[in-house]
């Protein structure tokens, strides 16, 4: 009886270990897979041509990804510019000024935003943001725009990354010891002075990490962006121009016209670029946040 | 022995949610002396101290009644500027909390938020208070290093200098030596003795011997009640209350 129980225990333990290890290894396997599939085009074309050429015509064998990289940067940049101040101020308010009842009440709503499927953000973007850009924002600057633009995509994205940034920033603020705030308050500093000189200064690495995490989420977000960005292969000249971000390129084209030589490999290459950038920023920001958590415990 | 009362606590009750922490405390705290608040942990010593510079209201669910008069003004009057009240008091907590900036900036922080701008005036102020807190000689060559690099004993003296730099009348110290080694504790105690000519010092401590060494006036608290208070000699040599006797003799702790 006992022998049987220990055997079960042993098997369960080993099995769970293997599954866990398998999940961890998966990241490496995916990276390797992308690399192998992207290899053919990297053999033929120099890397700088792939990354920095503006000419993308698969039929002619031109695979310059710059328009897509720029599309992604525009969209992500706009999202960050909108999201950083708003989410920072929200976090400061909720963590430092709001009564705990308001904080506890609004937290689930903010976290809920993170759980909404991105296709719904996309539809909402098409119904609300695109007409807003077309009918209000663009005319304000005397520009005509279809509304399908990097600005529309940036706005939708910024709303998608709020919850990520707010959640983590609040966690970072919570890691600032109460005694430190009291030290500042007891000197006669106001709440705002305390936030500005003590809480923010102490939290700076964590705030950066939270925003970088938001950035990397925005960088790789596909569905919502694809629906509102316009998807025209051209480097955007202004926020009202359409753009064609990398994830949208892959999602729109993979599986079609695969008979074109090197097309598959080019798409894999762009997936690899996306993968590397997102993983890189994720690892850095998670490392910083890990250090901050160590400091609390 | 009896001097003017500096802080007058009147009928002060505090509770955290439904848990009472202080029950109808009334006491006068003498000016320019060291008053020690003693009693076992959880008896409300820290709560009393924090009530005096209105730090309690930052926590949730705290309710407070009664009044605390400092210089004959009730600090709980609506409309009183809380930053002005806090500026009158320097707080020294159990653990030193240096602000995330340099040694110099830690001391300059208070004067700066209260409007001091001139560079040489600031430098002089910082030097002055670091000297008073006995830290100047140790840090004068590294004023612009982060304060977190100081030893914990030095940090506590830095916090003292920081508190003094806003020119308070009262020093509130909440077990200020509990995180320190004996040598550093001794330094802080020496500072207090030195400072009591100019400041009213209220020190919360659970170290009976520390209270004996320092106090001119003693408050003994037990489970949120102020059991007995009086001049140190009276409390230590001739306590009136049974509970005080037992605490002083070490039967309860």
Short mmCIF file of C-alpha atoms in Angstrom, two decimals:
data_model
loop_
_atom_site.label_atom_id
_atom_site.label_comp_id
_atom_site.label_asym_id
_atom_site.label_seq_id
_atom_site.Cartn_x
_atom_site.Cartn_y
_atom_site.Cartn_z
CA UNK A 1 0.00 0.00 0.00
CA UNK A 2 2.66 2.47 1.07
CA UNK A 3 4.88 1.48 -1.84
CA UNK A 4 2.06 2.19 -4.24
CA UNK A 5 1.43 5.56 -2.68
CA UNK A 6 5.07 6.60 -2.86
CA UNK A 7 5.22 5.44 -6.48
CA UNK A 8 2.19 7.59 -7.35
CA UNK A 9 3.76 10.50 -5.58
CA UNK A 10 6.99 10.00 -7.48
CA UNK A 11 5.25 9.77 -10.85
CA UNK A 12 3.06 12.79 -10.17
CA UNK A 13 6.06 14.81 -9.08
CA UNK A 14 8.14 13.89 -12.12
CA UNK A 15 5.26 14.43 -14.53
CA UNK A 16 4.52 17.88 -13.19
CA UNK A 17 8.19 18.76 -13.36
CA UNK A 18 8.36 17.69 -17.01
CA UNK A 19 5.27 19.71 -17.92
CA UNK A 20 6.63 22.78 -16.17
CA UNK A 21 10.03 22.42 -17.76
CA UNK A 22 8.34 21.90 -21.14
CA UNK A 23 6.52 25.25 -20.81
CA UNK A 24 9.75 26.98 -19.97
CA UNK A 25 11.60 25.44 -22.87
CA UNK A 26 8.79 26.40 -25.25
CA UNK A 27 10.09 29.98 -25.52
CA UNK A 28 13.42 28.70 -26.72
CA UNK A 29 11.81 26.22 -29.10
CA UNK A 30 9.70 28.99 -30.65
CA UNK A 31 12.70 31.27 -31.05
CA UNK A 32 14.64 28.43 -32.67
CA UNK A 33 11.73 27.60 -34.96
CA UNK A 34 11.44 31.19 -36.14
CA UNK A 35 15.17 31.42 -36.65
CA UNK A 36 15.31 28.26 -38.76
CA UNK A 37 12.44 29.39 -40.96
CA UNK A 38 13.86 32.91 -41.32
CA UNK A 39 17.30 31.55 -42.13
CA UNK A 40 16.90 31.23 -45.94
CA UNK A 41 16.23 34.92 -46.46
CA UNK A 42 18.94 35.96 -44.05
CA UNK A 43 21.38 33.91 -46.15
CA UNK A 44 20.48 35.80 -49.32
CA UNK A 45 19.75 39.32 -48.14
CA UNK A 46 21.94 41.30 -45.80
CA UNK A 47 20.27 42.11 -42.47
CA UNK A 48 20.43 45.88 -42.90
CA UNK A 49 18.63 45.62 -46.22
CA UNK A 50 15.86 43.55 -44.67
CA UNK A 51 15.45 45.90 -41.73
CA UNK A 52 16.08 49.28 -43.33
CA UNK A 53 14.92 49.08 -46.93
CA UNK A 54 11.58 50.69 -47.68
CA UNK A 55 10.85 48.56 -50.70
CA UNK A 56 8.46 45.71 -50.02
CA UNK A 57 7.32 43.89 -53.15
CA UNK A 58 7.40 40.16 -52.68
CA UNK A 59 6.71 39.54 -56.36
CA UNK A 60 9.94 41.29 -57.29
CA UNK A 61 11.79 39.71 -54.41
CA UNK A 62 12.11 42.92 -52.39
CA UNK A 63 11.57 42.42 -48.70
CA UNK A 64 12.39 45.72 -47.00
CA UNK A 65 10.61 45.79 -43.66
CA UNK A 66 11.15 49.41 -42.74
CA UNK A 67 7.56 50.52 -43.51
CA UNK A 68 6.26 47.88 -41.12
CA UNK A 69 8.82 48.57 -38.45
CA UNK A 70 8.04 52.27 -38.70
CA UNK A 71 4.32 51.50 -38.63
CA UNK A 72 4.81 49.58 -35.41
CA UNK A 73 6.96 52.29 -33.88
CA UNK A 74 4.46 55.03 -34.76
CA UNK A 75 1.53 53.13 -33.33
CA UNK A 76 3.40 52.06 -30.21
CA UNK A 77 4.89 55.50 -29.71
CA UNK A 78 1.50 57.19 -29.90
CA UNK A 79 0.04 54.64 -27.52
CA UNK A 80 2.83 55.22 -25.00
CA UNK A 81 2.62 59.00 -25.23
CA UNK A 82 -1.09 58.83 -24.43
CA UNK A 83 -0.88 56.04 -21.88
CA UNK A 84 2.08 57.13 -19.75
CA UNK A 85 0.72 60.36 -18.27
CA UNK A 86 -2.82 59.08 -17.90
CA UNK A 87 -1.89 55.81 -16.25
CA UNK A 88 0.74 57.45 -14.05
CA UNK A 89 -1.70 60.04 -12.75
CA UNK A 90 -4.37 57.39 -12.25
CA UNK A 91 -1.96 55.24 -10.28
CA UNK A 92 -0.84 58.17 -8.14
CA UNK A 93 -4.42 59.13 -7.41
CA UNK A 94 -5.55 55.62 -6.57
CA UNK A 95 -2.52 54.73 -4.51
CA UNK A 96 -1.79 58.00 -2.69
CA UNK A 97 -4.92 60.13 -2.61
CA UNK A 98 -8.04 57.99 -3.00
CA UNK A 99 -9.87 56.55 -0.04
CA UNK A 100 -9.35 52.83 0.20
CA UNK A 101 -13.00 52.23 -0.71
CA UNK A 102 -12.60 54.01 -4.03
CA UNK A 103 -9.35 52.16 -4.60
CA UNK A 104 -10.86 48.76 -3.93
CA UNK A 105 -13.87 49.61 -6.04
CA UNK A 106 -12.00 50.80 -9.10
CA UNK A 107 -9.29 48.18 -9.10
CA UNK A 108 -11.42 45.33 -10.47
CA UNK A 109 -12.70 47.61 -13.24
CA UNK A 110 -9.20 48.50 -14.30
CA UNK A 111 -8.12 44.87 -14.22
CA UNK A 112 -11.24 43.95 -16.16
CA UNK A 113 -10.10 46.21 -19.00
CA UNK A 114 -7.10 43.93 -19.36
CA UNK A 115 -9.33 40.91 -19.89
CA UNK A 116 -11.43 42.26 -22.76
CA UNK A 117 -10.64 40.40 -26.01
CA UNK A 118 -8.63 42.58 -28.33
CA UNK A 119 -11.05 42.05 -31.23
CA UNK A 120 -13.63 43.94 -29.17
CA UNK A 121 -11.22 46.82 -28.78
CA UNK A 122 -10.76 46.61 -32.53
CA UNK A 123 -14.47 46.84 -33.27
CA UNK A 124 -14.85 49.64 -30.79
CA UNK A 125 -11.97 51.38 -32.51
CA UNK A 126 -13.68 51.03 -35.90
CA UNK A 127 -17.02 52.25 -34.60
CA UNK A 128 -15.86 55.07 -32.32
CA UNK A 129 -12.21 56.05 -32.73
CA UNK A 130 -11.89 55.88 -36.53
CA UNK A 131 -14.89 58.22 -37.13
CA UNK A 132 -13.59 60.45 -34.34
CA UNK A 133 -10.23 60.80 -36.06
CA UNK A 134 -11.85 61.27 -39.46
CA UNK A 135 -14.61 63.65 -38.44
CA UNK A 136 -13.10 65.62 -35.53
CA UNK A 137 -9.38 65.28 -34.92
CA UNK A 138 -8.09 65.44 -38.52
CA UNK A 139 -10.25 68.45 -39.55
CA UNK A 140 -9.04 70.19 -36.39
CA UNK A 141 -5.58 70.21 -37.96
CA UNK A 142 -6.90 70.84 -41.46
CA UNK A 143 -5.96 67.37 -42.67
CA UNK A 144 -8.18 64.92 -44.45
CA UNK A 145 -7.94 61.37 -43.24
CA UNK A 146 -9.97 58.23 -43.68
CA UNK A 147 -9.69 57.79 -39.95
CA UNK A 148 -7.87 54.50 -40.40
CA UNK A 149 -4.57 55.78 -39.12
CA UNK A 150 -1.69 55.25 -36.74
CA UNK A 151 -3.40 57.74 -34.41
CA UNK A 152 -6.56 55.64 -34.24
CA UNK A 153 -4.47 52.54 -33.61
CA UNK A 154 -2.41 54.36 -31.00
CA UNK A 155 -5.49 55.51 -29.12
CA UNK A 156 -7.02 52.05 -29.09
CA UNK A 157 -3.71 50.53 -28.01
CA UNK A 158 -3.20 53.05 -25.24
CA UNK A 159 -6.51 52.04 -23.72
CA UNK A 160 -5.51 48.40 -24.00
CA UNK A 161 -2.26 48.96 -22.11
CA UNK A 162 -3.65 51.22 -19.34
CA UNK A 163 -4.58 48.34 -17.08
CA UNK A 164 -1.18 46.70 -17.44
CA UNK A 165 0.69 49.88 -16.56
CA UNK A 166 -1.69 51.00 -13.81
CA UNK A 167 -1.73 47.61 -12.13
CA UNK A 168 2.04 47.32 -11.98
CA UNK A 169 2.66 50.98 -11.12
CA UNK A 170 0.30 50.69 -8.15
CA UNK A 171 2.11 47.58 -7.03
CA UNK A 172 5.37 49.52 -7.23
CA UNK A 173 3.92 52.38 -5.15
CA UNK A 174 2.72 49.88 -2.60
CA UNK A 175 6.30 48.72 -2.23
CA UNK A 176 7.31 52.15 -0.91
CA UNK A 177 7.34 51.78 2.88
CA UNK A 178 4.72 53.79 4.79
CA UNK A 179 7.46 55.03 7.09
CA UNK A 180 9.13 56.81 4.18
CA UNK A 181 5.96 58.72 3.33
CA UNK A 182 5.50 59.56 7.00
CA UNK A 183 9.07 60.81 7.21
CA UNK A 184 8.29 63.32 4.50
CA UNK A 185 4.84 64.24 5.83
CA UNK A 186 6.17 64.70 9.35
CA UNK A 187 8.50 67.40 8.05
CA UNK A 188 5.46 69.35 6.96
CA UNK A 189 5.48 68.31 3.32
CA UNK A 190 2.13 68.15 1.58
CA UNK A 191 0.81 64.95 0.08
CA UNK A 192 1.78 66.10 -3.40
CA UNK A 193 5.29 67.12 -2.34
CA UNK A 194 5.67 63.72 -0.75
CA UNK A 195 4.54 62.00 -3.93
CA UNK A 196 6.73 64.12 -6.14
CA UNK A 197 9.97 64.07 -4.15
CA UNK A 198 9.80 60.77 -2.33
CA UNK A 199 7.33 58.25 -3.74
CA UNK A 200 8.04 58.91 -7.42
CA UNK A 201 11.77 59.13 -6.92
CA UNK A 202 11.86 55.89 -5.02
CA UNK A 203 9.57 54.18 -7.56
CA UNK A 204 11.25 55.42 -10.72
CA UNK A 205 12.82 52.12 -11.82
CA UNK A 206 9.53 50.33 -11.23
CA UNK A 207 7.53 52.95 -13.10
CA UNK A 208 9.87 52.62 -16.05
CA UNK A 209 9.56 48.85 -15.92
CA UNK A 210 5.76 49.08 -15.83
CA UNK A 211 5.75 51.31 -18.89
CA UNK A 212 8.22 49.17 -20.77
CA UNK A 213 5.98 46.20 -20.11
CA UNK A 214 3.07 48.22 -21.49
CA UNK A 215 5.24 49.16 -24.45
CA UNK A 216 6.08 45.57 -25.25
CA UNK A 217 2.42 44.60 -25.00
CA UNK A 218 1.55 47.40 -27.43
CA UNK A 219 4.41 46.43 -29.72
CA UNK A 220 3.09 42.95 -30.26
CA UNK A 221 -0.65 43.60 -30.15
CA UNK A 222 -2.20 42.44 -33.40
CA UNK A 223 -5.92 42.23 -33.78
CA UNK A 224 -7.08 45.66 -32.63
CA UNK A 225 -4.28 47.40 -34.49
CA UNK A 226 -4.89 45.48 -37.69
CA UNK A 227 -8.51 46.59 -37.66
CA UNK A 228 -7.90 50.33 -37.38
CA UNK A 229 -4.38 51.12 -38.60
CA UNK A 230 -5.26 51.19 -42.29
CA UNK A 231 -2.62 48.67 -43.40
CA UNK A 232 -0.94 50.49 -46.26
CA UNK A 233 2.67 49.66 -46.98
CA UNK A 234 4.14 53.11 -46.59
CA UNK A 235 6.02 54.86 -43.83
CA UNK A 236 3.48 57.14 -42.14
CA UNK A 237 4.24 60.85 -42.56
CA UNK A 238 1.90 62.04 -39.84
CA UNK A 239 -0.33 60.65 -37.14
CA UNK A 240 -3.30 60.86 -39.51
CA UNK A 241 -1.66 58.61 -42.10
CA UNK A 242 -2.34 54.92 -42.22
CA UNK A 243 0.40 52.55 -41.20
CA UNK A 244 1.07 48.85 -41.45
CA UNK A 245 2.48 47.44 -38.21
CA UNK A 246 4.50 44.22 -38.20
CA UNK A 247 1.97 42.03 -36.39
CA UNK A 248 -0.72 43.06 -38.87
CA UNK A 249 1.58 42.18 -41.76
CA UNK A 250 2.09 38.68 -40.44
CA UNK A 251 -1.55 38.09 -39.53
CA UNK A 252 -2.85 39.40 -42.85
CA UNK A 253 -0.46 37.60 -45.14
CA UNK A 254 0.72 34.40 -43.60
CA UNK A 255 -0.83 31.45 -45.38
CA UNK A 256 -1.52 33.30 -48.60
CA UNK A 257 0.58 33.47 -51.73
CA UNK A 258 3.05 31.15 -50.14
CA UNK A 259 4.31 30.04 -53.53
CA UNK A 260 6.27 33.27 -53.88
CA UNK A 261 9.88 32.40 -53.18
CA UNK A 262 11.22 33.58 -49.82
CA UNK A 263 7.84 35.09 -48.87
CA UNK A 264 7.36 32.60 -46.08
CA UNK A 265 10.88 33.20 -44.86
CA UNK A 266 10.43 36.99 -44.95
CA UNK A 267 7.29 36.79 -42.84
CA UNK A 268 9.11 34.51 -40.41
CA UNK A 269 11.89 37.01 -40.28
CA UNK A 270 9.47 39.78 -39.32
CA UNK A 271 7.95 37.50 -36.70
CA UNK A 272 11.42 36.93 -35.32
CA UNK A 273 12.05 40.68 -35.09
CA UNK A 274 8.79 41.10 -33.20
CA UNK A 275 9.59 38.19 -30.95
CA UNK A 276 13.07 39.37 -30.07
CA UNK A 277 11.98 42.94 -29.31
CA UNK A 278 9.05 41.89 -27.14
CA UNK A 279 11.02 39.26 -25.23
CA UNK A 280 13.91 41.65 -24.72
CA UNK A 281 11.77 44.40 -23.15
CA UNK A 282 9.79 41.89 -21.15
CA UNK A 283 12.85 40.33 -19.62
CA UNK A 284 14.36 43.67 -18.67
CA UNK A 285 11.23 45.04 -17.05
CA UNK A 286 10.42 41.81 -15.27
CA UNK A 287 13.92 41.72 -13.89
CA UNK A 288 13.56 45.25 -12.48
CA UNK A 289 10.17 44.42 -10.98
CA UNK A 290 11.58 41.24 -9.48
CA UNK A 291 14.27 43.29 -7.78
CA UNK A 292 11.65 45.64 -6.37
CA UNK A 293 9.62 42.73 -5.00
CA UNK A 294 12.75 41.37 -3.34
CA UNK A 295 13.16 44.71 -1.62
CA UNK A 296 9.71 44.50 -0.02
CA UNK A 297 10.14 41.02 1.38
CA UNK B 1 10.26 70.64 38.55
CA UNK B 2 6.86 71.59 37.19
CA UNK B 3 7.04 73.80 34.14
CA UNK B 4 4.53 75.05 31.62
CA UNK B 5 2.65 72.37 29.77
CA UNK B 6 3.58 72.35 26.10
CA UNK B 7 1.24 69.67 24.87
CA UNK B 8 -2.13 69.21 26.53
CA UNK B 9 -3.97 66.05 25.66
CA UNK B 10 -7.60 66.20 26.65
CA UNK B 11 -10.02 63.31 26.68
CA UNK B 12 -8.39 61.68 23.66
CA UNK B 13 -9.89 58.45 22.37
CA UNK B 14 -8.76 56.64 19.26
CA UNK B 15 -10.00 53.48 17.65
CA UNK B 16 -8.99 51.53 14.57
CA UNK B 17 -12.26 50.41 13.06
CA UNK B 18 -14.04 48.84 15.99
CA UNK B 19 -10.85 48.16 17.96
CA UNK B 20 -10.26 50.77 20.63
CA UNK B 21 -6.63 51.87 20.90
CA UNK B 22 -6.74 54.80 23.29
CA UNK B 23 -9.37 55.37 25.93
CA UNK B 24 -9.99 58.92 27.15
CA UNK B 25 -6.42 60.02 27.70
CA UNK B 26 -5.85 63.36 29.44
CA UNK B 27 -2.37 64.55 30.30
CA UNK B 28 -0.17 67.63 30.23
CA UNK B 29 3.32 67.25 28.83
CA UNK B 30 5.89 69.65 30.25
CA UNK B 31 7.90 72.01 28.10
CA UNK B 32 11.63 71.51 27.46
CA UNK B 33 11.87 68.24 29.30
CA UNK B 34 12.09 64.64 28.26
CA UNK B 35 8.81 62.82 28.69
CA UNK B 36 8.96 59.07 28.38
CA UNK B 37 5.89 57.07 27.47
CA UNK B 38 6.33 53.55 28.81
CA UNK B 39 4.22 50.44 28.82
CA UNK B 40 4.04 47.01 27.22
CA UNK B 41 3.74 46.73 23.45
CA UNK B 42 0.27 47.24 22.04
CA UNK B 43 -0.73 49.57 24.88
CA UNK B 44 -1.22 52.58 22.62
CA UNK B 45 2.09 54.38 23.13
CA UNK B 46 2.79 54.83 19.43
CA UNK B 47 -0.83 55.71 18.72
CA UNK B 48 -0.61 58.54 21.24
CA UNK B 49 2.56 59.80 19.62
CA UNK B 50 1.16 59.62 16.10
CA UNK B 51 -2.01 61.39 17.21
CA UNK B 52 0.15 64.36 18.14
CA UNK B 53 1.30 65.11 14.62
CA UNK B 54 -1.85 63.93 12.93
CA UNK B 55 -0.27 61.00 11.15
CA UNK B 56 -3.10 58.75 12.31
CA UNK B 57 -5.63 60.16 9.93
CA UNK B 58 -3.68 58.77 6.99
CA UNK B 59 -4.69 55.25 7.89
CA UNK B 60 -8.11 53.97 7.01
CA UNK B 61 -10.90 53.54 9.48
CA UNK B 62 -9.35 55.57 12.28
CA UNK B 63 -11.76 57.51 14.45
CA UNK B 64 -10.61 60.02 16.99
CA UNK B 65 -12.27 62.20 19.58
CA UNK B 66 -11.01 64.66 22.15
CA UNK B 67 -8.39 67.32 21.64
CA UNK B 68 -4.67 67.93 21.69
CA UNK B 69 -3.56 71.47 22.45
CA UNK B 70 -0.12 72.57 21.39
CA UNK B 71 0.75 76.14 22.40
CA UNK B 72 -2.89 76.37 23.47
CA UNK B 73 -4.26 75.65 20.02
CA UNK B 74 -6.21 72.51 19.24
CA UNK B 75 -4.42 70.70 16.43
CA UNK B 76 -7.67 68.93 15.54
CA UNK B 77 -9.58 72.14 14.91
CA UNK B 78 -11.02 71.95 11.43
CA UNK B 79 -9.24 74.42 9.23
CA UNK B 80 -5.86 74.03 10.88
CA UNK B 81 -3.12 73.56 8.31
CA UNK B 82 -1.82 70.09 8.97
CA UNK B 83 1.58 70.82 7.41
CA UNK B 84 2.12 73.69 9.88
CA UNK B 85 1.29 71.39 12.78
CA UNK B 86 3.66 68.72 11.59
CA UNK B 87 6.39 71.27 10.99
CA UNK B 88 6.31 72.02 14.72
CA UNK B 89 7.32 68.45 15.46
CA UNK B 90 10.25 66.36 14.39
CA UNK B 91 9.47 62.66 14.17
CA UNK B 92 11.98 59.93 14.79
CA UNK B 93 10.63 56.49 13.97
CA UNK B 94 11.68 53.02 15.11
CA UNK B 95 13.59 52.40 11.95
CA UNK B 96 15.39 55.21 10.19
CA UNK B 97 13.82 56.09 6.85
CA UNK B 98 16.32 58.16 4.92
CA UNK B 99 14.67 59.79 1.91
CA UNK B 100 15.85 58.45 -1.47
CA UNK B 101 18.37 61.24 -2.00
CA UNK B 102 21.79 62.37 -0.83
CA UNK B 103 22.82 63.02 2.77
CA UNK B 104 22.80 66.76 2.08
CA UNK B 105 19.41 66.66 0.38
CA UNK B 106 17.89 64.72 3.26
CA UNK B 107 18.61 67.56 5.66
CA UNK B 108 17.83 70.23 3.07
CA UNK B 109 14.48 68.63 2.22
CA UNK B 110 12.49 70.23 5.05
CA UNK B 111 13.87 73.77 4.76
CA UNK B 112 13.48 73.56 1.00
CA UNK B 113 9.79 72.62 1.01
CA UNK B 114 9.23 75.43 3.47
CA UNK B 115 10.76 77.90 1.06
CA UNK B 116 14.48 78.24 1.79
CA UNK B 117 16.19 79.06 -1.49
CA UNK B 118 19.62 80.64 -0.94
CA UNK B 119 22.41 78.21 -1.56
CA UNK B 120 24.83 79.33 1.13
CA UNK B 121 22.07 79.66 3.70
CA UNK B 122 21.08 76.08 2.90
CA UNK B 123 24.64 74.81 3.16
CA UNK B 124 25.00 76.52 6.52
CA UNK B 125 21.69 75.05 7.74
CA UNK B 126 22.69 71.55 6.71
CA UNK B 127 26.08 71.87 8.37
CA UNK B 128 24.49 73.26 11.53
CA UNK B 129 21.98 70.46 12.03
CA UNK B 130 24.37 67.70 11.07
CA UNK B 131 26.68 69.11 13.75
CA UNK B 132 23.91 69.16 16.35
CA UNK B 133 23.02 65.56 15.60
CA UNK B 134 26.67 64.61 15.92
CA UNK B 135 27.06 63.44 12.35
CA UNK B 136 28.98 66.26 10.70
CA UNK B 137 32.49 64.97 11.30
CA UNK B 138 31.55 61.56 9.92
CA UNK B 139 29.86 62.75 6.72
CA UNK B 140 31.33 66.14 5.84
CA UNK B 141 33.40 64.68 3.02
CA UNK B 142 30.60 62.69 1.45
CA UNK B 143 27.55 64.90 1.71
CA UNK B 144 26.45 64.04 -1.80
CA UNK B 145 26.46 60.30 -1.44
CA UNK B 146 23.08 58.56 -1.16
CA UNK B 147 21.91 58.52 2.44
CA UNK B 148 21.23 54.81 2.16
CA UNK B 149 24.99 54.15 2.27
CA UNK B 150 25.22 55.28 5.89
CA UNK B 151 25.16 52.74 8.70
CA UNK B 152 21.80 52.35 10.38
CA UNK B 153 22.97 54.29 13.45
CA UNK B 154 24.19 57.12 11.25
CA UNK B 155 20.91 57.04 9.35
CA UNK B 156 18.99 57.54 12.56
CA UNK B 157 21.11 60.55 13.46
CA UNK B 158 20.58 61.84 9.92
CA UNK B 159 16.83 61.53 10.47
CA UNK B 160 17.26 63.51 13.67
CA UNK B 161 19.14 66.24 11.82
CA UNK B 162 16.48 66.21 9.11
CA UNK B 163 13.74 66.64 11.69
CA UNK B 164 15.57 69.42 13.52
CA UNK B 165 16.20 71.33 10.30
CA UNK B 166 12.55 72.41 10.05
CA UNK B 167 13.03 74.04 13.46
CA UNK B 168 10.40 72.17 15.41
CA UNK B 169 9.52 72.84 19.05
CA UNK B 170 8.87 69.23 19.86
CA UNK B 171 10.69 66.01 19.08
CA UNK B 172 8.54 62.91 18.89
CA UNK B 173 10.57 59.73 19.07
CA UNK B 174 8.97 56.33 18.64
CA UNK B 175 11.37 53.76 20.09
CA UNK B 176 14.19 55.54 18.28
CA UNK B 177 16.90 53.15 19.36
CA UNK B 178 15.13 49.83 18.84
CA UNK B 179 16.87 49.13 15.53
CA UNK B 180 20.27 50.34 16.69
CA UNK B 181 23.33 48.73 18.22
CA UNK B 182 24.23 49.72 21.81
CA UNK B 183 26.88 52.25 20.74
CA UNK B 184 24.55 54.06 18.36
CA UNK B 185 21.76 53.97 20.94
CA UNK B 186 24.05 55.62 23.41
CA UNK B 187 24.80 58.38 20.93
CA UNK B 188 21.13 59.05 20.30
CA UNK B 189 20.42 59.14 24.04
CA UNK B 190 23.28 61.57 24.55
CA UNK B 191 21.80 63.75 21.80
CA UNK B 192 18.47 63.80 23.55
CA UNK B 193 19.96 64.91 26.84
CA UNK B 194 21.79 67.59 24.97
CA UNK B 195 18.70 68.77 23.11
CA UNK B 196 16.25 68.93 25.96
CA UNK B 197 17.25 72.46 26.89
CA UNK B 198 15.81 73.65 23.64
CA UNK B 199 13.12 71.14 22.73
CA UNK B 200 10.24 69.34 24.33
CA UNK B 201 11.05 65.69 23.78
CA UNK B 202 8.51 62.90 23.92
CA UNK B 203 9.99 59.47 23.65
CA UNK B 204 8.09 56.21 23.43
CA UNK B 205 10.11 53.34 24.75
CA UNK B 206 9.61 49.84 26.01
CA UNK B 207 13.09 49.83 27.52
CA UNK B 208 12.58 50.68 31.16
CA UNK B 209 16.22 51.42 31.77
CA UNK B 210 16.25 53.88 28.90
CA UNK B 211 13.31 55.70 30.44
CA UNK B 212 15.15 55.81 33.77
CA UNK B 213 18.25 57.23 32.11
CA UNK B 214 16.46 59.90 30.14
CA UNK B 215 13.09 60.86 31.49
CA UNK B 216 12.08 63.86 33.54
CA UNK B 217 8.44 63.01 33.27
CA UNK B 218 6.85 59.60 32.72
CA UNK B 219 3.55 58.32 31.34
CA UNK B 220 2.70 54.70 32.02
CA UNK B 221 0.15 53.20 29.68
CA UNK B 222 -1.56 49.86 29.70
CA UNK B 223 -4.09 48.54 27.16
CA UNK B 224 -5.03 51.95 25.84
CA UNK B 225 -5.40 53.51 29.29
CA UNK B 226 -3.11 56.07 30.84
CA UNK B 227 -2.58 54.37 34.19
CA UNK B 228 -0.31 56.84 35.86
CA UNK B 229 1.83 59.84 35.07
CA UNK B 230 4.12 62.11 37.00
CA UNK B 231 7.72 63.24 37.48
CA UNK B 232 10.19 60.44 36.79
CA UNK B 233 11.40 60.20 40.37
CA UNK B 234 7.88 59.68 41.62
CA UNK B 235 6.93 57.06 39.03
CA UNK B 236 10.09 55.05 39.45
CA UNK B 237 10.59 55.36 43.21
CA UNK B 238 7.11 55.65 44.51
CA UNK B 239 4.47 54.54 42.01
CA UNK B 240 0.94 54.87 43.26
CA UNK B 241 -0.83 52.40 41.06
CA UNK B 242 -0.57 48.65 41.54
CA UNK B 243 -0.08 48.05 37.81
CA UNK B 244 2.73 50.60 37.61
CA UNK B 245 4.49 48.95 40.53
CA UNK B 246 4.29 45.58 38.84
CA UNK B 247 5.56 46.98 35.54
CA UNK B 248 8.44 48.84 37.17
CA UNK B 249 9.43 45.72 39.10
CA UNK B 250 9.19 43.66 35.93
CA UNK B 251 6.30 41.45 36.94
CA UNK B 252 4.29 42.48 33.90
CA UNK B 253 5.98 43.49 30.71
#
